[in-house]
XYZ file of C-alpha atoms in Angstrom:
380
model
C -15.095 57.218 -9.438
C -12.855 56.479 -6.495
C -13.153 53.226 -4.707
C -15.913 53.255 -1.931
C -17.630 56.295 -3.555
C -21.473 56.419 -3.579
C -22.874 54.862 -6.775
C -26.252 55.714 -7.896
C -27.319 52.494 -6.932
C -26.448 53.189 -3.168
C -28.594 54.975 -0.716
C -26.775 56.425 2.376
C -27.797 54.726 5.685
C -28.059 55.773 9.382
C -27.128 53.589 11.776
C -28.392 54.016 15.613
C -26.096 52.244 18.162
C -26.695 51.554 21.861
C -23.304 52.660 22.712
C -21.871 56.066 23.453
C -20.080 57.903 20.619
C -16.554 57.449 21.786
C -17.126 53.526 22.667
C -19.003 53.115 19.313
C -15.988 54.618 17.321
C -13.443 52.800 19.270
C -15.470 49.413 18.508
C -15.608 50.199 14.810
C -11.846 51.010 14.544
C -11.228 47.867 16.734
C -13.178 45.655 14.567
C -11.670 47.113 11.160
C -7.900 46.236 12.414
C -9.175 42.576 14.180
C -11.085 41.400 10.932
C -8.093 42.727 8.835
C -10.391 45.007 6.651
C -7.803 47.833 7.165
C -4.188 47.315 7.870
C -3.722 50.520 10.165
C -5.597 53.398 11.461
C -4.624 57.121 11.302
C -5.905 58.896 14.468
C -5.049 60.998 17.190
C -3.224 59.221 20.569
C -0.856 59.529 23.279
C 2.574 59.789 22.465
C 4.033 57.863 25.470
C 7.004 60.435 25.976
C 4.835 62.930 28.029
C 1.753 62.601 30.373
C -0.566 64.873 28.002
C 1.569 64.489 25.041
C -0.767 63.912 21.764
C -0.202 63.405 18.250
C -1.306 61.724 15.059
C -0.275 58.220 14.839
C -0.695 55.151 12.753
C -2.164 52.217 14.898
C -2.043 48.615 13.734
C -3.090 46.876 17.033
C -6.811 46.554 18.127
C -6.220 47.092 21.669
C -5.071 50.599 20.867
C -8.941 51.280 20.632
C -10.010 49.702 23.905
C -11.399 52.285 26.241
C -7.975 52.570 28.117
C -5.973 52.517 24.980
C -3.483 54.854 23.693
C -5.626 56.107 20.745
C -7.845 59.143 21.293
C -9.968 59.141 18.031
C -12.403 61.700 19.070
C -10.125 63.977 21.191
C -11.068 67.759 20.382
C -7.457 68.545 19.297
C -5.283 68.981 16.282
C -1.675 69.146 16.909
C -1.252 68.848 12.945
C -3.623 69.116 10.453
C -4.461 65.544 9.606
C -5.224 66.194 5.660
C -1.711 67.365 5.457
C -0.483 64.058 7.014
C -2.772 61.880 4.811
C -1.300 63.419 1.642
C 2.159 62.399 3.049
C 1.103 58.954 3.497
C -0.508 58.677 -0.042
C 1.695 60.649 -1.986
C 3.943 57.767 -2.983
C 0.918 56.297 -4.781
C -2.003 53.657 -4.086
C -1.355 52.294 -0.532
C -0.600 48.625 -0.855
C -3.446 47.864 1.884
C -6.499 49.777 3.132
C -5.840 52.638 5.980
C -8.555 54.246 7.935
C -8.098 57.920 8.714
C -10.006 59.616 11.540
C -10.058 63.462 10.685
C -12.105 66.712 11.205
C -14.252 68.220 8.380
C -11.321 70.898 7.767
C -8.776 68.078 7.665
C -10.861 66.304 5.107
C -11.315 69.274 2.950
C -7.724 69.879 3.110
C -6.990 66.374 1.874
C -9.318 66.808 -1.015
C -7.740 70.039 -2.026
C -4.425 68.325 -1.983
C -5.441 65.607 -4.020
C -6.408 68.075 -6.817
C -2.699 69.205 -6.778
C -1.541 65.795 -7.100
C -0.522 65.583 -3.581
C -2.141 62.350 -2.651
C -4.791 59.764 -3.607
C -7.918 58.104 -2.238
C -7.103 54.294 -3.348
C -7.113 51.984 -0.088
C -7.999 55.009 2.205
C -11.156 54.931 4.351
C -12.289 58.429 5.471
C -14.222 58.667 8.567
C -15.104 62.254 9.906
C -17.622 63.646 12.513
C -19.619 66.709 12.735
C -17.516 68.959 14.509
C -17.595 71.644 17.484
C -13.971 72.794 17.094
C -10.482 71.878 18.562
C -8.663 73.442 21.519
C -5.502 75.654 20.816
C -2.242 73.796 21.298
C -1.729 75.764 24.378
C -4.499 74.088 26.064
C -2.654 70.860 25.813
C 0.954 72.438 26.696
C -0.669 74.267 29.906
C -2.105 70.847 31.084
C -5.929 72.126 30.599
C -7.088 69.948 27.916
C -8.313 67.306 30.259
C -10.504 69.897 32.357
C -12.076 71.384 29.099
C -12.939 67.964 27.523
C -16.155 67.062 29.887
C -17.554 70.542 29.138
C -16.835 70.080 25.554
C -18.827 67.118 25.391
C -21.492 68.481 27.360
C -21.909 71.482 24.818
C -21.932 69.069 22.020
C -25.160 67.480 23.049
C -26.723 70.668 23.279
C -25.329 71.893 20.012
C -23.075 74.433 21.690
C -19.403 75.408 21.365
C -17.068 75.877 24.049
C -15.790 79.388 24.088
C -12.159 78.300 24.533
C -12.011 76.303 21.034
C -9.823 78.004 18.378
C -11.640 81.311 17.148
C -11.805 79.907 13.568
C -13.802 77.058 14.819
C -16.221 79.157 16.615
C -16.314 80.974 13.169
C -16.623 77.968 10.809
C -19.601 77.163 8.723
C -18.393 74.099 7.140
C -18.560 71.716 10.045
C -20.396 68.901 8.334
C -17.944 66.769 6.563
C -18.365 66.070 2.778
C -16.795 63.091 1.115
C -16.464 60.594 4.209
C -17.096 57.055 3.816
C -18.601 57.265 7.352
C -19.694 60.275 9.263
C -19.856 60.343 12.997
C -23.092 62.312 14.212
C -21.749 64.279 17.432
C -23.231 67.890 17.134
C -26.663 68.096 18.994
C -27.052 64.457 19.669
C -28.747 63.754 22.967
C -27.003 61.379 25.453
C -23.684 60.870 23.696
C -22.579 58.623 26.391
C -25.341 55.927 25.496
C -25.929 56.148 21.892
C -24.401 57.147 18.751
C -25.586 57.704 14.998
C -23.476 56.833 12.134
C -23.866 58.145 8.524
C -22.842 55.492 6.212
C -22.237 57.381 3.184
C -21.050 54.977 0.725
C -21.071 51.476 -0.071
C -17.729 50.926 1.474
C -18.718 52.666 4.623
C -21.914 50.559 5.020
C -19.832 47.392 4.487
C -17.115 48.308 7.158
C -19.901 49.025 9.781
C -21.863 45.766 9.305
C -20.038 44.094 12.447
C -21.736 47.092 14.881
C -25.116 46.241 16.419
C -27.607 48.821 15.918
C -30.729 49.738 14.176
C -31.341 51.885 11.063
C -32.830 55.094 11.770
C -34.622 57.914 9.570
C -34.452 61.701 9.903
C -31.715 63.834 11.301
C -31.827 64.517 14.883
C -28.897 67.043 14.418
C -30.746 69.208 12.110
C -32.061 71.660 14.881
C -28.755 71.943 16.643
C -27.048 72.561 13.198
C -29.062 75.120 11.905
C -29.060 77.060 15.359
C -25.010 76.557 15.509
C -24.976 78.035 11.713
C -26.495 81.076 12.988
C -24.284 81.590 16.053
C -21.358 80.812 14.013
C -22.207 83.312 11.358
C -22.658 86.040 13.874
C -19.261 85.298 15.589
C -17.624 85.131 12.112
C -18.751 88.698 11.304
C -17.652 89.887 14.501
C -14.499 88.193 14.171
C -13.825 89.516 10.526
C -14.584 92.991 11.769
C -11.838 92.882 14.257
C -9.121 92.695 11.260
C -8.293 95.220 8.727
C -7.237 93.386 5.290
C -6.699 96.634 3.508
C -3.044 97.489 2.908
C -2.515 99.730 5.484
C -4.093 97.172 7.936
C -1.981 94.171 6.633
C 1.148 96.239 6.620
C 0.435 97.181 10.114
C -0.485 93.601 11.438
C 1.852 91.874 9.338
C 4.757 94.208 10.669
C 4.771 92.041 13.849
C 5.996 89.013 11.899
C 9.462 87.669 12.953
C 9.772 85.829 9.914
C 9.677 82.291 11.359
C 7.622 80.827 8.612
C 5.905 78.638 11.073
C 2.453 79.451 9.628
C 3.624 77.960 6.069
C 4.923 74.990 7.834
C 1.815 73.983 9.734
C -0.439 74.971 6.702
C -1.834 71.918 5.132
C -2.112 73.976 1.586
C 1.539 74.933 1.544
C 2.872 71.646 0.189
C 5.879 72.946 -1.905
C 9.038 71.015 -0.878
C 11.185 74.334 -1.063
C 9.321 77.513 -0.738
C 10.332 80.656 -2.898
C 10.668 82.411 0.477
C 12.956 79.739 2.005
C 15.236 79.802 -1.173
C 18.640 81.613 -1.942
C 16.396 84.174 -3.963
C 15.168 85.789 -0.891
C 18.331 85.837 0.989
C 19.643 89.281 1.380
C 23.267 89.963 1.011
C 25.211 92.439 3.270
C 25.303 95.050 0.635
C 21.565 95.268 0.570
C 21.370 96.087 4.314
C 24.193 98.724 3.927
C 22.287 100.219 0.864
C 18.812 100.363 2.570
C 20.408 102.036 5.705
C 22.056 104.525 3.393
C 18.820 105.002 1.695
C 16.402 105.212 4.484
C 18.364 105.611 7.243
C 17.017 102.430 8.864
C 15.187 99.349 8.043
C 13.226 96.315 9.655
C 15.098 93.127 10.464
C 14.280 90.520 8.987
C 13.032 92.269 5.882
C 9.891 91.432 3.558
C 7.885 89.750 6.137
C 4.693 91.506 4.853
C 5.666 90.438 1.239
C 6.055 86.871 2.557
C 2.473 87.091 3.915
C 0.618 88.544 0.995
C 2.766 86.124 -1.375
C 1.533 83.039 0.555
C -1.932 84.370 0.621
C -2.003 84.857 -3.193
C -1.026 81.413 -3.642
C -3.306 79.562 -1.158
C -6.531 81.718 -0.393
C -8.703 79.831 -2.642
C -7.870 76.784 -0.983
C -7.833 77.883 2.849
C -9.894 75.556 4.998
C -9.715 77.770 7.949
C -8.478 74.824 10.139
C -6.698 77.647 12.510
C -3.035 75.970 12.479
C -1.414 79.025 11.625
C -2.678 81.466 14.157
C -2.046 78.448 16.650
C 1.622 78.543 16.298
C 2.414 82.113 15.552
C 4.764 83.373 18.326
C 3.972 86.998 17.412
C 0.087 86.184 18.305
C -0.960 87.408 14.839
C -4.617 86.433 13.782
C -3.120 84.957 10.743
C -6.170 82.562 10.064
C -8.498 85.032 10.737
C -7.000 87.379 8.053
C -6.459 84.438 5.593
C -10.031 83.201 6.245
C -11.520 86.567 5.654
C -9.749 87.227 2.406
C -10.368 83.431 1.476
C -14.281 84.014 1.982
C -14.264 86.787 -0.583
C -12.161 85.136 -2.936
C -13.953 81.874 -2.859
C -17.191 83.705 -3.248
C -15.978 85.475 -6.232
C -15.124 82.223 -8.183
C -18.174 80.126 -6.378
C -15.737 78.009 -4.976
C -15.801 76.073 -1.825
C -12.292 74.183 -0.991
C -12.910 70.576 -0.456
C -16.532 70.466 -1.745
C -16.138 68.287 -4.441
C -12.709 66.283 -5.795
C -13.970 67.071 -9.206
C -14.171 70.631 -8.908
C -10.878 72.240 -10.245
C -9.199 74.977 -8.130
C -9.629 78.227 -9.725
C -5.989 79.161 -10.078
C -5.550 76.172 -12.089
C -8.178 76.815 -14.823
C -8.554 79.457 -17.361
C -11.684 80.894 -18.916
C -11.681 83.484 -21.625
C -15.106 84.786 -20.530
C -14.197 84.975 -17.055
C -14.249 88.675 -15.305
C -14.878 90.436 -18.732
C -15.780 93.445 -16.880
C -12.067 93.789 -15.691
C -10.617 93.001 -18.961
C -12.718 95.766 -20.588
């Protein structure tokens, strides 16, 4: 059992504080650093290089989590998938000292998938997540509109509503409740987030870390009604979103024909972890004779070639572990709905294997298992 995991003797608790959500989280992280319970916190923060620059950073100073500090732990923004960053941080083995990570549900699920692929570990990692109403596209910050959107974002959170400006895959996400976190911050559908906040203490470690916070133990789940309503709305949007893309061969050739071969989607995908991708290797480089031969044979050819093959190859490798974070669509310069296509294919593949990425660390990825009796109807 990983350190901090819930034991059979531990009953998860709910702690209601008398402070707003942002101040509660900031106070929690500040106290963890001040007390030495963690050495650093991985969270979003100001970069200091630009007025609106935001990036994941490792904070070691408690003052970073003051209300006017550089840390922005609950900002609805994802400049990179935090699960992939946490994987890199823990890839070398167990951390010498505990580090807390504030990440969203899809980032947490990505980290769990990467751990299944031996790309990280839980030792000395404290996981803090929250119920999620999505994040804004990268362009929202680049264009200077992020500050304007945040206030409406939080207002919608209190009513259990999603801002239409968040990433489309966020509006279609049905896995917005984190699984496997030591502490879950209840945000979605919570009334008066400026005055109170509920923390779900899911593990013994999570409960111990929250002891310094003042509050009362509560029962029930005040988010439940909003969560159920949001699930219905997200499902309806998901069906509409998926209906807008053709994942048949003709549709994929037409859509991925716009691909310019930059491989940006692969670079930001947390599940694409290979140090050298086959599609970036010498095996995929074309000699001048190839182009000459294709010109003679076809009278013309697309440059760069094999863009559809690249997308199909990537899809085959990671569809079962796709967490629908939306990073790939966000960085695509050709405006291809990569995440929508991958999410639609992934939903079908994951349902076939009854597999949900990030649901359980002990659950093997189907691509890594073999069952002789599986899909017997295909074999016959």
